[in-house]
Short mmCIF file of C-alpha atoms in Angstrom, two decimals:
data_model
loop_
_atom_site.label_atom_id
_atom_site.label_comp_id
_atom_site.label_asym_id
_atom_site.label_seq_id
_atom_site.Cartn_x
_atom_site.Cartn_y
_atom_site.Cartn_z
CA UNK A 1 92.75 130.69 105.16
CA UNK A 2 90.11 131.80 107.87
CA UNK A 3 89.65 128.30 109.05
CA UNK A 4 88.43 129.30 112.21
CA UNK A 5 85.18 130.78 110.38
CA UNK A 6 84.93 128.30 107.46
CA UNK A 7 85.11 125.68 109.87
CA UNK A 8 81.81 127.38 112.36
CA UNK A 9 80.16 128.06 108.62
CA UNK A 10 80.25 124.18 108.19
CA UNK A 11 79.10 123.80 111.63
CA UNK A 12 76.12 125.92 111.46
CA UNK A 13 75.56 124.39 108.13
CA UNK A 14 75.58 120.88 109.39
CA UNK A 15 72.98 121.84 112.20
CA UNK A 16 70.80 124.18 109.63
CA UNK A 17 70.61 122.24 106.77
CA UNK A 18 67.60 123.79 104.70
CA UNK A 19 67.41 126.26 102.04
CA UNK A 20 65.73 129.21 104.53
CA UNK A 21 69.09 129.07 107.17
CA UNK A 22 71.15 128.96 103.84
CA UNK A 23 69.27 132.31 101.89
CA UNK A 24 69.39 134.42 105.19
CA UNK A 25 73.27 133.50 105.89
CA UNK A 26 74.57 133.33 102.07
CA UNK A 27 76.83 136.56 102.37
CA UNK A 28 78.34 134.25 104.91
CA UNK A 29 78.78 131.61 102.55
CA UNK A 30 80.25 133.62 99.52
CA UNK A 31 82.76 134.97 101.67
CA UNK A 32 83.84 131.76 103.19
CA UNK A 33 84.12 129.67 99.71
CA UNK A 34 86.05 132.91 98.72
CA UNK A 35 88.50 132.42 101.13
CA UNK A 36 88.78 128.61 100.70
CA UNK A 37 89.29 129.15 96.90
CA UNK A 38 92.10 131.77 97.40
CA UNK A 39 93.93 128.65 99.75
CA UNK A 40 93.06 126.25 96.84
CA UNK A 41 94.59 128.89 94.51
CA UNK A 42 97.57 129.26 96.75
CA UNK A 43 97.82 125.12 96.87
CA UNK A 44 98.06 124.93 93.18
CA UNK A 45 101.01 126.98 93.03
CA UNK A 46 102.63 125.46 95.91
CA UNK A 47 101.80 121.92 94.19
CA UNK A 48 103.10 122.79 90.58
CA UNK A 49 106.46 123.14 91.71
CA UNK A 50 106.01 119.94 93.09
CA UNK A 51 103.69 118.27 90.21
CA UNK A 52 104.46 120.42 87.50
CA UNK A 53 101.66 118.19 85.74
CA UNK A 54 98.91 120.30 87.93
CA UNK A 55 100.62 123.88 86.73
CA UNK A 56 97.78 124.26 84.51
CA UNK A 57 94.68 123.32 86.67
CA UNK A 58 92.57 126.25 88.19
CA UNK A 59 90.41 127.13 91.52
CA UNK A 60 87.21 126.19 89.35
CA UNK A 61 88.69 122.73 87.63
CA UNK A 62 89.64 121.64 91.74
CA UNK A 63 86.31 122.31 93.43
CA UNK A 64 83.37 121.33 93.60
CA UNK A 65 79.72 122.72 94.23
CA UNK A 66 78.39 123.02 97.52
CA UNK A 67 74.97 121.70 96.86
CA UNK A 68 74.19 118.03 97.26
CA UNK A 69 73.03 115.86 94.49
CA UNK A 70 70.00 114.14 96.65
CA UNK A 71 68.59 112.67 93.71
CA UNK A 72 69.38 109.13 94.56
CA UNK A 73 69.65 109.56 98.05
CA UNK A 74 67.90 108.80 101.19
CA UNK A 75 69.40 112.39 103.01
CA UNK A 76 67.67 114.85 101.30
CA UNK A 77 69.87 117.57 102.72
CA UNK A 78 70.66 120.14 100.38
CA UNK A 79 74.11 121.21 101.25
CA UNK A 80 77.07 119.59 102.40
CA UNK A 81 79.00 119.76 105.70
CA UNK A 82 83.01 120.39 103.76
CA UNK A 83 84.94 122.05 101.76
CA UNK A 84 86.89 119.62 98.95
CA UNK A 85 89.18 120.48 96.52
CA UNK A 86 90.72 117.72 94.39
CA UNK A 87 94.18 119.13 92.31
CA UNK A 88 94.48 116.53 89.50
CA UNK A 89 96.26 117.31 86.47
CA UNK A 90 93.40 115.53 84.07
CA UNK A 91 90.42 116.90 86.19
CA UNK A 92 88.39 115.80 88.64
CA UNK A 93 86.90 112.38 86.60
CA UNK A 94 89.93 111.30 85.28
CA UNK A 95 91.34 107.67 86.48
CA UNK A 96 94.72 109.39 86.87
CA UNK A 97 95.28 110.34 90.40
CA UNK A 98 95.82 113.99 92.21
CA UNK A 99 96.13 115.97 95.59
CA UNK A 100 92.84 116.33 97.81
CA UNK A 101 92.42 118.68 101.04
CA UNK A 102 89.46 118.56 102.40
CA UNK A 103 88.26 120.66 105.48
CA UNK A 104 85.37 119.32 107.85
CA UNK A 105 84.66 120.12 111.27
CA UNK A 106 86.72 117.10 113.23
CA UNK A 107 87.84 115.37 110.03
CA UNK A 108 89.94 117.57 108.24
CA UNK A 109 92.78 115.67 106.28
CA UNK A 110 95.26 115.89 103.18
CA UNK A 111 94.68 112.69 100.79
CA UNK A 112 96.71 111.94 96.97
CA UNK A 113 96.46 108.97 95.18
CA UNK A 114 93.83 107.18 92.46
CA UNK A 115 90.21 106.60 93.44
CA UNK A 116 87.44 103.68 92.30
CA UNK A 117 89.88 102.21 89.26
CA UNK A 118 87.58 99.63 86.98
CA UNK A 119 88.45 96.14 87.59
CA UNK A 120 90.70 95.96 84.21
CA UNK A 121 92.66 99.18 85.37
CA UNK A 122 93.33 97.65 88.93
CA UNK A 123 94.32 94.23 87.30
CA UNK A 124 96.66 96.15 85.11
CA UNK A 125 97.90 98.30 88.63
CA UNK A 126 98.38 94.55 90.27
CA UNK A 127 100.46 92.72 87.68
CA UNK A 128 102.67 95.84 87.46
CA UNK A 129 103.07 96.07 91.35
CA UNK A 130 104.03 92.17 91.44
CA UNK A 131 106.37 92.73 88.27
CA UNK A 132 108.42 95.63 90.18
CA UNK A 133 107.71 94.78 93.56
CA UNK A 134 111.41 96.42 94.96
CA UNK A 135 110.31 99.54 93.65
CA UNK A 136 106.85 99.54 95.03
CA UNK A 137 108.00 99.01 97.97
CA UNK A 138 110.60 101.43 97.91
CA UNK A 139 107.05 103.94 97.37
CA UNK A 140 104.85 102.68 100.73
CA UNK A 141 107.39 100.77 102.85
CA UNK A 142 109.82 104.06 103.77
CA UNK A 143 109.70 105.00 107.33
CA UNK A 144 107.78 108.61 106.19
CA UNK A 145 105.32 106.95 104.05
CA UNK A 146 104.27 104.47 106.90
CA UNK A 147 104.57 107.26 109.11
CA UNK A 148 102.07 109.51 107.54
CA UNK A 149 99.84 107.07 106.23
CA UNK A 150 100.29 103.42 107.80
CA UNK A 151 99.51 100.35 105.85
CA UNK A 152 97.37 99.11 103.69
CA UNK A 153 93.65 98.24 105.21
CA UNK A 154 94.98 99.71 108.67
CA UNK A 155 92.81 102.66 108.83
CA UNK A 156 89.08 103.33 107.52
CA UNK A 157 87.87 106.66 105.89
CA UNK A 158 86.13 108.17 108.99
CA UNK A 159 87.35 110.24 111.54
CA UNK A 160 87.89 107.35 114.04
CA UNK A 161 91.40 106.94 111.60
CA UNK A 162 93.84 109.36 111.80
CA UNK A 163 95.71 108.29 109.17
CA UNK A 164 95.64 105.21 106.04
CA UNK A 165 96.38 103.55 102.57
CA UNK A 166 93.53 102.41 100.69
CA UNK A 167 90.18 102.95 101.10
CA UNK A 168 88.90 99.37 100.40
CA UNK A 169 90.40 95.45 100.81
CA UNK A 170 89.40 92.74 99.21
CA UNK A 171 89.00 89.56 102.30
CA UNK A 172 91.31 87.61 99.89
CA UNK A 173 92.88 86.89 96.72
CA UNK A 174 92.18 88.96 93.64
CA UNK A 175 90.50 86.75 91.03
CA UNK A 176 92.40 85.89 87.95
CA UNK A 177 96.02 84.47 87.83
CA UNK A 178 97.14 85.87 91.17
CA UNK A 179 99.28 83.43 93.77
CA UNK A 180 97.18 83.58 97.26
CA UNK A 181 100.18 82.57 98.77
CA UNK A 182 102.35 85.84 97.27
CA UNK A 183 104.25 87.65 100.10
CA UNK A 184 103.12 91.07 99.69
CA UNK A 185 99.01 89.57 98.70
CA UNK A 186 98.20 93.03 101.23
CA UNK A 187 99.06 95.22 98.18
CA UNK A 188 97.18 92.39 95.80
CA UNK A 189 94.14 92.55 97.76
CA UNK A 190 93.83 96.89 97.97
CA UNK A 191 91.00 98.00 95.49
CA UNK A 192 92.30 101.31 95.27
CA UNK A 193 95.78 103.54 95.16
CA UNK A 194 95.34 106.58 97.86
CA UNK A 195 96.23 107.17 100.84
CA UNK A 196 95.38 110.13 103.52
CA UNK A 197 96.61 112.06 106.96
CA UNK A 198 94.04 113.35 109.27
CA UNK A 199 95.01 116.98 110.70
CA UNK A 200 93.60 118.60 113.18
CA UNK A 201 91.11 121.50 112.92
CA UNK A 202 93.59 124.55 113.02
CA UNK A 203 95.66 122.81 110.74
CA UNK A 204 94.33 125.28 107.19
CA UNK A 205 94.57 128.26 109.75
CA UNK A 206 96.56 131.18 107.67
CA UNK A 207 99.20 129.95 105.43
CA UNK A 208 101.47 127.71 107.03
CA UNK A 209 99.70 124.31 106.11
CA UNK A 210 101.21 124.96 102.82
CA UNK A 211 104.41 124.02 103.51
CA UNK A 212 102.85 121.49 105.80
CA UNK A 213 101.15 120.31 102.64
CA UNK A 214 104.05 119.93 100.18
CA UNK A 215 105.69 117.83 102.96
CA UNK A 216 102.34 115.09 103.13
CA UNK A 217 102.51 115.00 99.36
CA UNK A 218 105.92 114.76 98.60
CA UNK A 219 105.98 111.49 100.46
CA UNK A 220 102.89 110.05 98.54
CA UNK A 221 103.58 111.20 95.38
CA UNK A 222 106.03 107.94 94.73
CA UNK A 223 103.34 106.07 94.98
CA UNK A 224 100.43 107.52 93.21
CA UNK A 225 103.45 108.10 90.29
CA UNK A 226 103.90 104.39 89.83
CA UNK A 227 100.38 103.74 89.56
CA UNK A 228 99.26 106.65 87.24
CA UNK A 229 102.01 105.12 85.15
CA UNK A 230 100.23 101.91 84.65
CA UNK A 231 96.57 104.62 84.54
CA UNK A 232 97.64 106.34 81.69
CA UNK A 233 97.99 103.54 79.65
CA UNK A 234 94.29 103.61 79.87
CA UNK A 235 93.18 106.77 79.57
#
């Protein structure tokens, strides 16, 4: 990918966000999310030899549009300042977790992992990380997983964070039938399953973040495995 140039697009974006800068510079646009869907296309490939589960998903079932949905929302500003593309073997909605990369102008990053689980999916997740707690940890207590993405609550989903597990903690205890005084209560008290690497701005620049890529998800795939196992019980 161009990331040099999709990155400026997003920067000019961000400081010309109105539908008049967007109609004059759209041949810019087309050309840009052209060349971020060929590197999504490229990811795919790269990722099904990894995931063989995502063989199947294309550039269109990944992305997402580039207009913002300001209905309920206090910015009214039309477009957005990234490029996303989530790789999930049953789509984009589904509770069963996939491969994000995600380019922004100082916060680009590679994520995987399961997103906003409903409170009887995350019980479900809990009792089966407390019921095979070796091999959880054998998932997010290797050297590379802690390495690449830290521990859980340790890093927040901004670009002051360069790296973390979990996007949300609860301040204590689950409800329900959970001990507060459990030993591992830090992987009790996450309300979600993925975790994410920050990389720096030339990191998408011509093809060698692929094999860049396989090497970030490869070490969280354990983990997001274990809990789409308990997810698809669900779904």
């Amino acid at each position: 990918m161009d990331a040099k140039r999709i990155l400026q697009f997003l920067k000019d974006v961000t400081a010309n966000n109105n539908r008049e800068w967007f109609a004059a510079h759209r041949d810019e646009y087309l050309a840009v999310k052209a060349d971020f869907e060929e590197g999504v296309a490229k990811a795919i490939v790269r990722l099904a030899a990894l995931d063989p589960s995502v063989a199947h998903v294309t550039v269109k079932d990944a992305t997402y549009r580039f207009y913002r949905d300001t209905r309920f929302s206090p910015d009214k500003s039309p477009y957005k300042n990234h490029l996303g593309a989530y790789i999930a073997a049953h789509g984009k909605k589904a509770l069963h977790g996939g491969y994000y990369i995600h380019l922004e102008p100082g916060h680009c990053l590679l994520s995987c992992g399961n997103y906003w689980l409903p409170t009887k999916v995350l019980t479900a997740c809990r009792n089966e990380i407390m019921g095979n707690i070796d091999e959880w940890r054998k998932c997010v207590e290797n050297e590379r997983f802690v390495n690449f993405f830290g521990r859980p609550g340790e890093g927040t989903w901004d670009s002051s964070s360069k790296k973390g597990f979990g996007l949300e903690m609860l301040k204590t205890c689950p409800a329900g039938d959970f001990p507060r005084d459990y030993e591992f209560i830090e992987y009790l008290r996450m309300k979600d399953y993925c975790c994410w690497k920050v990389v720096p701005d030339t990191f998408y620049e011509g093809d060698r973040w692929l094999d860049e890529m396989i090497k970030v998800f490869e070490v969280g795939k354990p983990m997001m495995d274990f809990v789409n196992n308990v997810i698809d019980d669900y779904e």
